[in-house]
Short mmCIF file of C-alpha atoms in Angstrom, two decimals:
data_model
loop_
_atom_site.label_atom_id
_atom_site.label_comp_id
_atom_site.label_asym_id
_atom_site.label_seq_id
_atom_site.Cartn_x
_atom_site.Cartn_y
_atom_site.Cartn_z
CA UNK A 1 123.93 102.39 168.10
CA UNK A 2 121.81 103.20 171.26
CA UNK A 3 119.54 106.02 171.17
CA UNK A 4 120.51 108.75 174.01
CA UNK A 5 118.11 111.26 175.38
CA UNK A 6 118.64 115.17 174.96
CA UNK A 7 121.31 115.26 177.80
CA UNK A 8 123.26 112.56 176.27
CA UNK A 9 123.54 114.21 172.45
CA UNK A 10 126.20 117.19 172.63
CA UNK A 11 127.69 115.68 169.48
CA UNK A 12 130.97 114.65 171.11
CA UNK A 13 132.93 111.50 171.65
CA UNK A 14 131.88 109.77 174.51
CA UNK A 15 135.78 109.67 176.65
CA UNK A 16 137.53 106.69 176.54
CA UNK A 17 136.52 105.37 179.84
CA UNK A 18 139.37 103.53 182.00
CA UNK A 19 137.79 100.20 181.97
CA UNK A 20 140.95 98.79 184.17
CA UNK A 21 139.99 100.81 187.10
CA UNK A 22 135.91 100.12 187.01
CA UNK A 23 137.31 96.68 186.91
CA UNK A 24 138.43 96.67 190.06
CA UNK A 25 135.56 97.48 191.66
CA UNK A 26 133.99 94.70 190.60
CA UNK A 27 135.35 91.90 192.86
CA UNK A 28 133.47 89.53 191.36
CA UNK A 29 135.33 89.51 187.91
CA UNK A 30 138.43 88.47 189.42
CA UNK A 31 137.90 84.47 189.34
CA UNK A 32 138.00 81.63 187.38
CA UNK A 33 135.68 79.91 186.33
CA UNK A 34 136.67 75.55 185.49
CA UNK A 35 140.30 76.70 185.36
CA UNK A 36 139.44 79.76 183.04
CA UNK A 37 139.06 83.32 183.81
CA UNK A 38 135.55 84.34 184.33
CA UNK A 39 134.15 86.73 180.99
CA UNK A 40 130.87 87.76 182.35
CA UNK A 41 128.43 88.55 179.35
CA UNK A 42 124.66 87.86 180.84
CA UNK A 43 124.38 91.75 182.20
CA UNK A 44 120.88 91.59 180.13
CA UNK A 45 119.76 88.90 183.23
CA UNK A 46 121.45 90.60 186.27
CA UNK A 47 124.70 92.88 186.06
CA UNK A 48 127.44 92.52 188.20
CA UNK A 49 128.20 95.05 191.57
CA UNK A 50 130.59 97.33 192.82
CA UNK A 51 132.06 97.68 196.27
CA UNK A 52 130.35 100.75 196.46
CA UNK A 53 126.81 99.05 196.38
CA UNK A 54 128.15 96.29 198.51
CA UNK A 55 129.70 98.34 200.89
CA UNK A 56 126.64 100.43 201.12
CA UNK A 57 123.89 97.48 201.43
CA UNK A 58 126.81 96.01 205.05
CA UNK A 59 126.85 99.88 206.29
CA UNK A 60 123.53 100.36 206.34
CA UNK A 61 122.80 96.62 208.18
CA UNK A 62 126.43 97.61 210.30
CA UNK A 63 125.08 101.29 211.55
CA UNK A 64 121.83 102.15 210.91
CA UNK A 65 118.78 99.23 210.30
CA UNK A 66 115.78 100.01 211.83
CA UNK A 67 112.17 99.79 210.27
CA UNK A 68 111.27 103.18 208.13
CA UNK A 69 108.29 105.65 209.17
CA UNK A 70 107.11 103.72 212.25
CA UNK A 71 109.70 104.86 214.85
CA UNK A 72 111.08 107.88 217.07
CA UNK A 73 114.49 106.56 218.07
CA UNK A 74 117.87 107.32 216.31
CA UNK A 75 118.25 104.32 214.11
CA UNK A 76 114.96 104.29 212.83
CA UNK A 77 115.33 107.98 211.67
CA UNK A 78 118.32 107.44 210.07
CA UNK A 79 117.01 104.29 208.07
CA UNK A 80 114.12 106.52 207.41
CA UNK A 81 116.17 109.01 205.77
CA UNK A 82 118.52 106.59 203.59
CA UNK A 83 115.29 104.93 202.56
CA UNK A 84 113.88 108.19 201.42
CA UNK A 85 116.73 109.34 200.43
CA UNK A 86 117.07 107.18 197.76
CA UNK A 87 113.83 107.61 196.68
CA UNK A 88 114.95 110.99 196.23
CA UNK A 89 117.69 109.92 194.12
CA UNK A 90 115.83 107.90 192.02
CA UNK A 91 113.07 110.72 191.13
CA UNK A 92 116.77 112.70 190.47
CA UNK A 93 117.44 109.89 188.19
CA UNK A 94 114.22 109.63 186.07
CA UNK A 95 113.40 113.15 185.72
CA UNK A 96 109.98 113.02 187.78
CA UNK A 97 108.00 115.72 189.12
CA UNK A 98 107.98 114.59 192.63
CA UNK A 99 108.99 111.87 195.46
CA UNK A 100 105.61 110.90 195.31
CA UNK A 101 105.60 109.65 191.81
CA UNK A 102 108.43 106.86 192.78
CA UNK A 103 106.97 103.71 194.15
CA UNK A 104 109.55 101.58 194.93
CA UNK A 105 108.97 97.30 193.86
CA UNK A 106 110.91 94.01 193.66
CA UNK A 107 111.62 95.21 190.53
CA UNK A 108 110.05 95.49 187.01
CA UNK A 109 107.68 92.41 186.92
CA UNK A 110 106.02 93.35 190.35
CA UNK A 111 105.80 97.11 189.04
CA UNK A 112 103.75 96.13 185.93
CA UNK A 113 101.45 94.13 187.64
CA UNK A 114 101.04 96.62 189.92
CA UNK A 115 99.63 98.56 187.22
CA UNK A 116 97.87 96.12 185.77
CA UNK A 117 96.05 95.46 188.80
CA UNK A 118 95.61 98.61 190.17
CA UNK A 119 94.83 100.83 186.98
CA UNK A 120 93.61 97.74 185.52
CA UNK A 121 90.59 97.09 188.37
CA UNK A 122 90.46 100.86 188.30
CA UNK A 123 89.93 102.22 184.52
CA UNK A 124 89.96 98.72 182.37
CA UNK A 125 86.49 97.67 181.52
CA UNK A 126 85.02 94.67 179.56
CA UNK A 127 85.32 95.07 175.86
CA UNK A 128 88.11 97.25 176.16
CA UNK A 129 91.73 97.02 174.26
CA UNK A 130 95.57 96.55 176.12
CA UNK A 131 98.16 96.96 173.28
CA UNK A 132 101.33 95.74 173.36
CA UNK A 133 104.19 94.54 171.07
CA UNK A 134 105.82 90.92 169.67
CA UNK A 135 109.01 91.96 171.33
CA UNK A 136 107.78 91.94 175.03
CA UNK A 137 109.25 90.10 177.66
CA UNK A 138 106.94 87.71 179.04
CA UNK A 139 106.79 90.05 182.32
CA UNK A 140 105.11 92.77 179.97
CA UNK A 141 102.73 90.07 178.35
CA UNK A 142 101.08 87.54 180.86
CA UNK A 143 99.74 90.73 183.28
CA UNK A 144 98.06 92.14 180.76
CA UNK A 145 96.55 88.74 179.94
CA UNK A 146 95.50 87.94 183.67
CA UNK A 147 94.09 91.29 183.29
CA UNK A 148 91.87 90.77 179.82
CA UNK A 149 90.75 87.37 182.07
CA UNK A 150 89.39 89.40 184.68
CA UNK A 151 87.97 92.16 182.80
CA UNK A 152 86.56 90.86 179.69
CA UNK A 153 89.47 93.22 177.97
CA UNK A 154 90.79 92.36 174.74
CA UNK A 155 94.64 92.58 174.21
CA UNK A 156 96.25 93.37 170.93
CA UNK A 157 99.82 92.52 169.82
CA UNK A 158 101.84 95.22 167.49
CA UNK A 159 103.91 93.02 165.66
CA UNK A 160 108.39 93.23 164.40
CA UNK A 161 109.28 93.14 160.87
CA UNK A 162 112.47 90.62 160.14
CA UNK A 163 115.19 93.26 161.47
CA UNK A 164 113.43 93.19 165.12
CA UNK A 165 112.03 96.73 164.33
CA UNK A 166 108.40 97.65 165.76
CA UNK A 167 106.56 98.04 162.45
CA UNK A 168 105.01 101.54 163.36
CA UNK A 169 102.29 101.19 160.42
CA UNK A 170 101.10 98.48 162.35
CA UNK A 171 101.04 99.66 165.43
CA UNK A 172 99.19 102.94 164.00
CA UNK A 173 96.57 100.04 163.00
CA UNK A 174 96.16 98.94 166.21
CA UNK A 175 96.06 102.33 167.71
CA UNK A 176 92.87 102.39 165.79
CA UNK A 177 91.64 99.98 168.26
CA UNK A 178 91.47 102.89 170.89
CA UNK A 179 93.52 100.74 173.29
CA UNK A 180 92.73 102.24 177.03
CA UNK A 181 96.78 100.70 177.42
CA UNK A 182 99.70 100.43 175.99
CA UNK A 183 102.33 98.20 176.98
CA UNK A 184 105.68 98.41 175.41
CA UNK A 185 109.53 97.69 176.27
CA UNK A 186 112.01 100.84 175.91
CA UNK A 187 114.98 97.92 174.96
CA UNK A 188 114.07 94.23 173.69
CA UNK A 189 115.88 92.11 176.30
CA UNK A 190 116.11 88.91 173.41
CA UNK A 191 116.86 91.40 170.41
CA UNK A 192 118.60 95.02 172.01
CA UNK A 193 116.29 96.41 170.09
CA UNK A 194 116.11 100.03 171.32
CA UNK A 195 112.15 101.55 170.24
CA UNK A 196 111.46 105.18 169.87
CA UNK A 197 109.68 105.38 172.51
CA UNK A 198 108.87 109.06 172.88
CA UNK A 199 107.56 108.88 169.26
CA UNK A 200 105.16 105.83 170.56
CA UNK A 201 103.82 107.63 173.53
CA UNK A 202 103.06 110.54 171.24
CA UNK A 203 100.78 108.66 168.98
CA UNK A 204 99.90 106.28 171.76
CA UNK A 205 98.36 109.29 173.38
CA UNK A 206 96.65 110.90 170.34
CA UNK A 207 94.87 107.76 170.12
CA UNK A 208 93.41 108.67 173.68
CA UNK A 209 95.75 105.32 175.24
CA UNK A 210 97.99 105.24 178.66
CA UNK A 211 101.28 103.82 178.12
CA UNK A 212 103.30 102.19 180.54
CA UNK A 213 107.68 101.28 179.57
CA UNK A 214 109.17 98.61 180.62
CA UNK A 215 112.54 100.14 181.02
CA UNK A 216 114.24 97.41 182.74
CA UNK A 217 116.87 96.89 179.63
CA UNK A 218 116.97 100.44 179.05
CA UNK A 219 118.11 101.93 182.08
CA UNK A 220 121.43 100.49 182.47
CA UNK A 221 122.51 101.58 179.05
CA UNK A 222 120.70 105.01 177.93
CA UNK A 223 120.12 108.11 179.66
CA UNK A 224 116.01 108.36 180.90
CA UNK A 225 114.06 110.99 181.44
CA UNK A 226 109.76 110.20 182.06
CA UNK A 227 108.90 113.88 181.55
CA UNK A 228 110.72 114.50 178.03
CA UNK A 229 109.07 110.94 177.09
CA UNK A 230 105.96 112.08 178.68
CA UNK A 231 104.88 108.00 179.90
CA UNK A 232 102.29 107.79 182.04
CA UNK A 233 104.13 104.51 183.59
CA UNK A 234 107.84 103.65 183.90
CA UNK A 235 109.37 100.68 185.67
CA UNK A 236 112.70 99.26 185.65
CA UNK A 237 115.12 97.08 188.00
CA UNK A 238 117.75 97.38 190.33
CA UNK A 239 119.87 94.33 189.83
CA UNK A 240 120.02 94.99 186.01
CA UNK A 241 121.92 98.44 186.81
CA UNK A 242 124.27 97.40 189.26
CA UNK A 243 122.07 97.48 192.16
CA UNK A 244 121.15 94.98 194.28
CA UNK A 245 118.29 92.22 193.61
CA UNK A 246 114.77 92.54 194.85
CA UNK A 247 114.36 96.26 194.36
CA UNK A 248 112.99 98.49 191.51
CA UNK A 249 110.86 101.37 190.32
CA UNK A 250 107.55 102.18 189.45
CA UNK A 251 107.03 105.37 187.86
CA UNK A 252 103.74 106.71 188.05
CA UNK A 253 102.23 110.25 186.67
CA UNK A 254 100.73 110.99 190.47
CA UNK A 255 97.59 111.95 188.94
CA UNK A 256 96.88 108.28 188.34
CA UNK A 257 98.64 107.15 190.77
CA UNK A 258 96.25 109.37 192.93
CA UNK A 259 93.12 107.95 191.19
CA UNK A 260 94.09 104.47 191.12
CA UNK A 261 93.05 101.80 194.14
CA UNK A 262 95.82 100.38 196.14
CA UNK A 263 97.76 97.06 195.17
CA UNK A 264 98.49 95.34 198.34
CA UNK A 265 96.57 95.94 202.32
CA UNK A 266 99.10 96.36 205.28
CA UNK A 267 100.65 98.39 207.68
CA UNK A 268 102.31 101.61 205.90
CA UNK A 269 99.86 102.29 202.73
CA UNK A 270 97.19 102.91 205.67
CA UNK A 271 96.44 106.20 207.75
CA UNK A 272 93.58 105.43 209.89
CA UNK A 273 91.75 102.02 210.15
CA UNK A 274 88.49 100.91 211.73
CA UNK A 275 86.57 97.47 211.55
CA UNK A 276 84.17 100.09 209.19
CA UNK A 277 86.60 101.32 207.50
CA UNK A 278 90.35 102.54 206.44
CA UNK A 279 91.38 105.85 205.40
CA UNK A 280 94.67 105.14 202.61
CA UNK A 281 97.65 107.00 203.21
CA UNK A 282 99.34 109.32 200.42
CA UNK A 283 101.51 108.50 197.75
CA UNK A 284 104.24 106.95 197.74
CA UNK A 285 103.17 105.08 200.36
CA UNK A 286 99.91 103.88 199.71
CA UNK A 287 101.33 101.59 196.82
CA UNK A 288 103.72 99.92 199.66
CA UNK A 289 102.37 98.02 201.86
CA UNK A 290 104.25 96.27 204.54
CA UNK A 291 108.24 96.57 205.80
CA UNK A 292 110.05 97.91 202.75
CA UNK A 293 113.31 96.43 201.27
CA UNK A 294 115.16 99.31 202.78
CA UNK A 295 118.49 97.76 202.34
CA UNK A 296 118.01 97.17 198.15
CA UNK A 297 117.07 101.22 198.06
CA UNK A 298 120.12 102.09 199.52
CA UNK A 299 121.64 99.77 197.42
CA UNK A 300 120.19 101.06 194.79
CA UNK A 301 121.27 104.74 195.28
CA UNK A 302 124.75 103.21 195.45
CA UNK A 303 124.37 102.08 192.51
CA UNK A 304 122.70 105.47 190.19
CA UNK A 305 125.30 106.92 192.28
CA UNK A 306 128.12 104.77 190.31
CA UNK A 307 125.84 105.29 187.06
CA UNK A 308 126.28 109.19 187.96
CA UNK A 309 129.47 109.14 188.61
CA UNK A 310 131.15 107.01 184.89
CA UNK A 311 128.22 109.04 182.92
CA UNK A 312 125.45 107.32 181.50
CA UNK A 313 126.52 108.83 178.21
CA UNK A 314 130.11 107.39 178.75
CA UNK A 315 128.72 103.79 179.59
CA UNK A 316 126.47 104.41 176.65
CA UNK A 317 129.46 105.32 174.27
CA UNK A 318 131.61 101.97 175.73
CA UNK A 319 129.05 99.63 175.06
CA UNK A 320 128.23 100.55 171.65
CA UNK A 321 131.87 100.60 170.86
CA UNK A 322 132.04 96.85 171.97
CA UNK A 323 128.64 96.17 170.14
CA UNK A 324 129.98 97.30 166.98
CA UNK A 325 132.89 95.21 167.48
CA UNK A 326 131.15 92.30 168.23
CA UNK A 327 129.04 92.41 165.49
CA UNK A 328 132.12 93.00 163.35
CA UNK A 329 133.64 90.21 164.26
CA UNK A 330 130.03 88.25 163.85
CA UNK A 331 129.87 89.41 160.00
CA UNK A 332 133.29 87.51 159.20
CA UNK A 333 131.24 84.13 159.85
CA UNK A 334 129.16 83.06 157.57
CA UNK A 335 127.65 80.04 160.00
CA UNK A 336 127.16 82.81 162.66
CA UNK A 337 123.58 84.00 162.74
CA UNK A 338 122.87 87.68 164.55
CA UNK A 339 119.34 87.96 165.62
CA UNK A 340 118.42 91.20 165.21
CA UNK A 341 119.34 94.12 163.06
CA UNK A 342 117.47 96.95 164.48
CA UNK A 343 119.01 100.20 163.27
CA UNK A 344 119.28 101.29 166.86
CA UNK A 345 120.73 98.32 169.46
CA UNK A 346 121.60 98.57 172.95
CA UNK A 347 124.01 96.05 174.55
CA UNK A 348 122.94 92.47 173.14
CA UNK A 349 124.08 89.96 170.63
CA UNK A 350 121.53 87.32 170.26
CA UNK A 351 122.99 84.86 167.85
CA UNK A 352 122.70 80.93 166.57
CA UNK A 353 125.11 78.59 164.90
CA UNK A 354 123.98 76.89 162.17
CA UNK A 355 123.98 73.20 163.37
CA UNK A 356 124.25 73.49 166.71
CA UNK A 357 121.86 74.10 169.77
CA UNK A 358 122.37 77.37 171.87
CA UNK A 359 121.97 75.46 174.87
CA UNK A 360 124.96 73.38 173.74
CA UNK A 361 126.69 76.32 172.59
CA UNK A 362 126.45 78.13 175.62
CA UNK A 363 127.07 74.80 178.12
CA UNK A 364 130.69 74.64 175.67
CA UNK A 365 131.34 78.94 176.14
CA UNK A 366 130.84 78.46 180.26
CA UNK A 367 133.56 75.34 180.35
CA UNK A 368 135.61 78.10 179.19
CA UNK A 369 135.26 80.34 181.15
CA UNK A 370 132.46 82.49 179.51
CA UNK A 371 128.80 83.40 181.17
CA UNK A 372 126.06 83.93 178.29
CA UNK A 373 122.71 83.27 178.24
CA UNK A 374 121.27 80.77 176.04
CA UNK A 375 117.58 79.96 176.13
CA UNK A 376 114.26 82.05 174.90
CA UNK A 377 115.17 84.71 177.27
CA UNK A 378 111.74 84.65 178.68
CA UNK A 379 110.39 86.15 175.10
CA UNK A 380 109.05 82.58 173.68
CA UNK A 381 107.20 84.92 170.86
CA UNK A 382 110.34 86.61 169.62
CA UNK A 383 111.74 83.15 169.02
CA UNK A 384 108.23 82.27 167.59
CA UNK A 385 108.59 85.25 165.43
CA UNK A 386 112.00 83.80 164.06
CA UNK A 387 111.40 80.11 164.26
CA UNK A 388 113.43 79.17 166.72
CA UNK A 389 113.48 77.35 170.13
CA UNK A 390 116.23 79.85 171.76
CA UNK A 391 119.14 81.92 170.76
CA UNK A 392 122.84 82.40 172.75
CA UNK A 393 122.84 86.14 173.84
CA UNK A 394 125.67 87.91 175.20
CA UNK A 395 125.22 91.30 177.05
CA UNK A 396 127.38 94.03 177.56
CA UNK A 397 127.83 96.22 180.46
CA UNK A 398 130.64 99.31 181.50
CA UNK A 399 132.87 96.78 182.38
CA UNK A 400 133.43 94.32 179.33
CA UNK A 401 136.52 94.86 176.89
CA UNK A 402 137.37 94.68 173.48
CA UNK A 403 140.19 91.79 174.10
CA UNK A 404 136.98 89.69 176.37
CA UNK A 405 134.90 90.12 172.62
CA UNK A 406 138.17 88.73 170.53
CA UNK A 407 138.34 86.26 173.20
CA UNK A 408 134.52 84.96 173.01
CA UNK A 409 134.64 84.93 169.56
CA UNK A 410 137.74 82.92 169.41
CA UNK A 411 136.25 80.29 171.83
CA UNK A 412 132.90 80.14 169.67
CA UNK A 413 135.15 79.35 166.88
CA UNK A 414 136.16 76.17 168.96
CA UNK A 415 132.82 75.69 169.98
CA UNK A 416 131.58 75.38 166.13
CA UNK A 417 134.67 73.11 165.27
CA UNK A 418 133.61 70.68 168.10
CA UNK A 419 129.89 70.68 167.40
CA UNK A 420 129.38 71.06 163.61
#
């Protein structure tokens, strides 16, 4: 079951949510796909949207597009103040201290190596230690090792037992190291393995280390708040929350953020420049340089504002609902092989069939009608870990049913028959 924060543990039942009417604002679902109606399970790559982030994203280019900060005239105030505005939102979201901790990115992969080349030329020094865990995403792993190239930096790995559980002995172990960093995913994207994060920061910090979450998986399914966590770093993506693509969040505590050089030179992160020299502008801004995608942040407001407005808890309560359905339904076949029996899951059902490829498997689900993943899931060590090439994963978001689980599980059946 998904670990909620504080807000989201007043004991209750989540409500039964009305998943016929957040349905329907999700044009997308209503197709087919070869003849079949479309069951969309790959919300762990990009989730779906709803009018109200669509409609949002063609007001804004309709009424008010202008570029942000640079202009006097009505439009670019008012593009200025959406833009803004949902950074406002988004430090609402999080639980930050200020505006000026939320740096807004493509998404998660261009927020971490942001950090790792910004704190990384600033406080990483040769001989030192990065930390991070076996159940990273590859966007969590290959900055850090660009980083340990450049710096003469070592990095460490933490590694899973067999469930897909962060062995915390181990990582005490490494901890030992004195790591300056450490690097570590809130939800496994291959496994839905949900860490206890807060717990890891705490020890993370005795130990005298940083820590940056990649919160990408997280933040579509569990409530998030930085300052009860107490991470010095937090990034996560739009397009995995309902948002649009090619905008996300860097959370930064501002007192590194302050001390840290910029990423990128341009117009924006600047306030005065000379041939002799330029004077860096204050944060947020000094972290984005250039035109800013000012159309994904409103999109992105539209879409916490949807989060908001179904409850995080709610969404929270739904998908575990389906999860333990799903995995239900897995148990009763013996041939079916879960990956991944973390104690606490959010969203995903990674799975093989014995005798058959996932890539096969998942070409078979999509002629009828079903989208999963099937692949390594960009986490080539996870499989490692388990010995396998790839899995088939299907992700859950506010918007999948009970009767779209009977129904996938009734076409893997068909799948198995045809293939083993």
């Amino acid at each position: 079951m998904p670990q909620l924060t504080q807000d989201d543990t007043s004991g209750a039942p989540a409500p039964r949510l009305d998943v016929d009417t957040i349905r329907r604002q999700f044009p997308i679902l209503d197709q087919e796909v070869k003849g079949k109606p479309l069951v969309y399970l790959d919300n762990a790559a990009s989730s779906q949207k709803p009018l109200c982030v669509i409609d949002a994203i063609g007001d804004y280019y309709r009424n008010d597009h202008a570029n942000v900060h640079r202009g006097v005239h009505t439009l670019s105030e008012r593009a200025t103040d959406a833009y803004e505005g949902a950074r406002a939102r988004c430090r609402e979201f999080l639980g930050a201290a200020g505006t000026s901790e939320i740096i807004f990115t493509r998404g998660t992969t261009e927020s971490i190596n942001l950090v790792a080349a910004s704190f990384g030329e600033t406080f990483v020094k040769s001989g030192d230690t990065i930390l991070v865990t076996e159940m990273e995403h590859h966007s969590n792993i290959v900055p850090w090792q660009l980083l340990c190239r450049r710096s003469g930096a070592e990095l460490a790995v933490a590694p899973m037992n067999d469930n897909g559980e962060l062995d915390l002995d181990a990582f005490d172990r490494q901890l030992d190291k004195r790591p300056v960093l450490v690097a570590l995913g809130h939800v496994s994207n291959a496994l839905g393995t949900v860490n206890p994060v807060a717990e890891l920061v705490r020890r993370a910090h005795d130990a005298g280390a940083k820590v940056l979450i990649d919160g990408a998986q997280a933040v579509p399914h569990l409530g998030v708040d930085v300052k009860a966590l107490d991470c010095d770093f937090y990034a996560f993506s739009g397009h995995k929350m309902y948002g649009p693509t090619g905008i996300g969040v860097l959370y930064g505590r501002e007192s590194l953020l302050d001390a840290m050089n910029p990423w990128q030179g341009g117009g924006e992160m600047i306030r005065e420049v000379t041939f002799e020299h330029t004077e860096f502008n204050v944060l947020p801004h000094k972290f984005e340089a250039g035109t800013p995608n000012v159309s994904g942040a409103v999109g992105l407001a539209a879409a916490i504002g949807f989060m908001r407005d179904v409850g995080v808890r709610n969404i929270a309560g739904h998908e575990s609902a389906l999860l333990r359905h799903a995995s239900a339904r897995a148990a009763e076949r013996d041939w079916f092989r879960v990956v991944g029996h973390a104690a606490a899951k959010a969203g995903v059902l990674s799975f093989t069939i014995d005798g058959a490829h996932p890539n096969d498997i998942g070409m078979m689900l999509d002629a009828d009608g079903f989208a999963v993943r099937a692949g390594h899931h960009c986490a080539m060590p996870v499989m490692q870990r388990y010995g396998l090439p790839a899995t088939v994963r299907a992700s859950l978001a506010v918007y999948n049913t009970r009767d779209e689980i009977d129904r996938l599980f009734a076409s893997i059946d068909k799948v198995r028959d045809l293939l083993c």
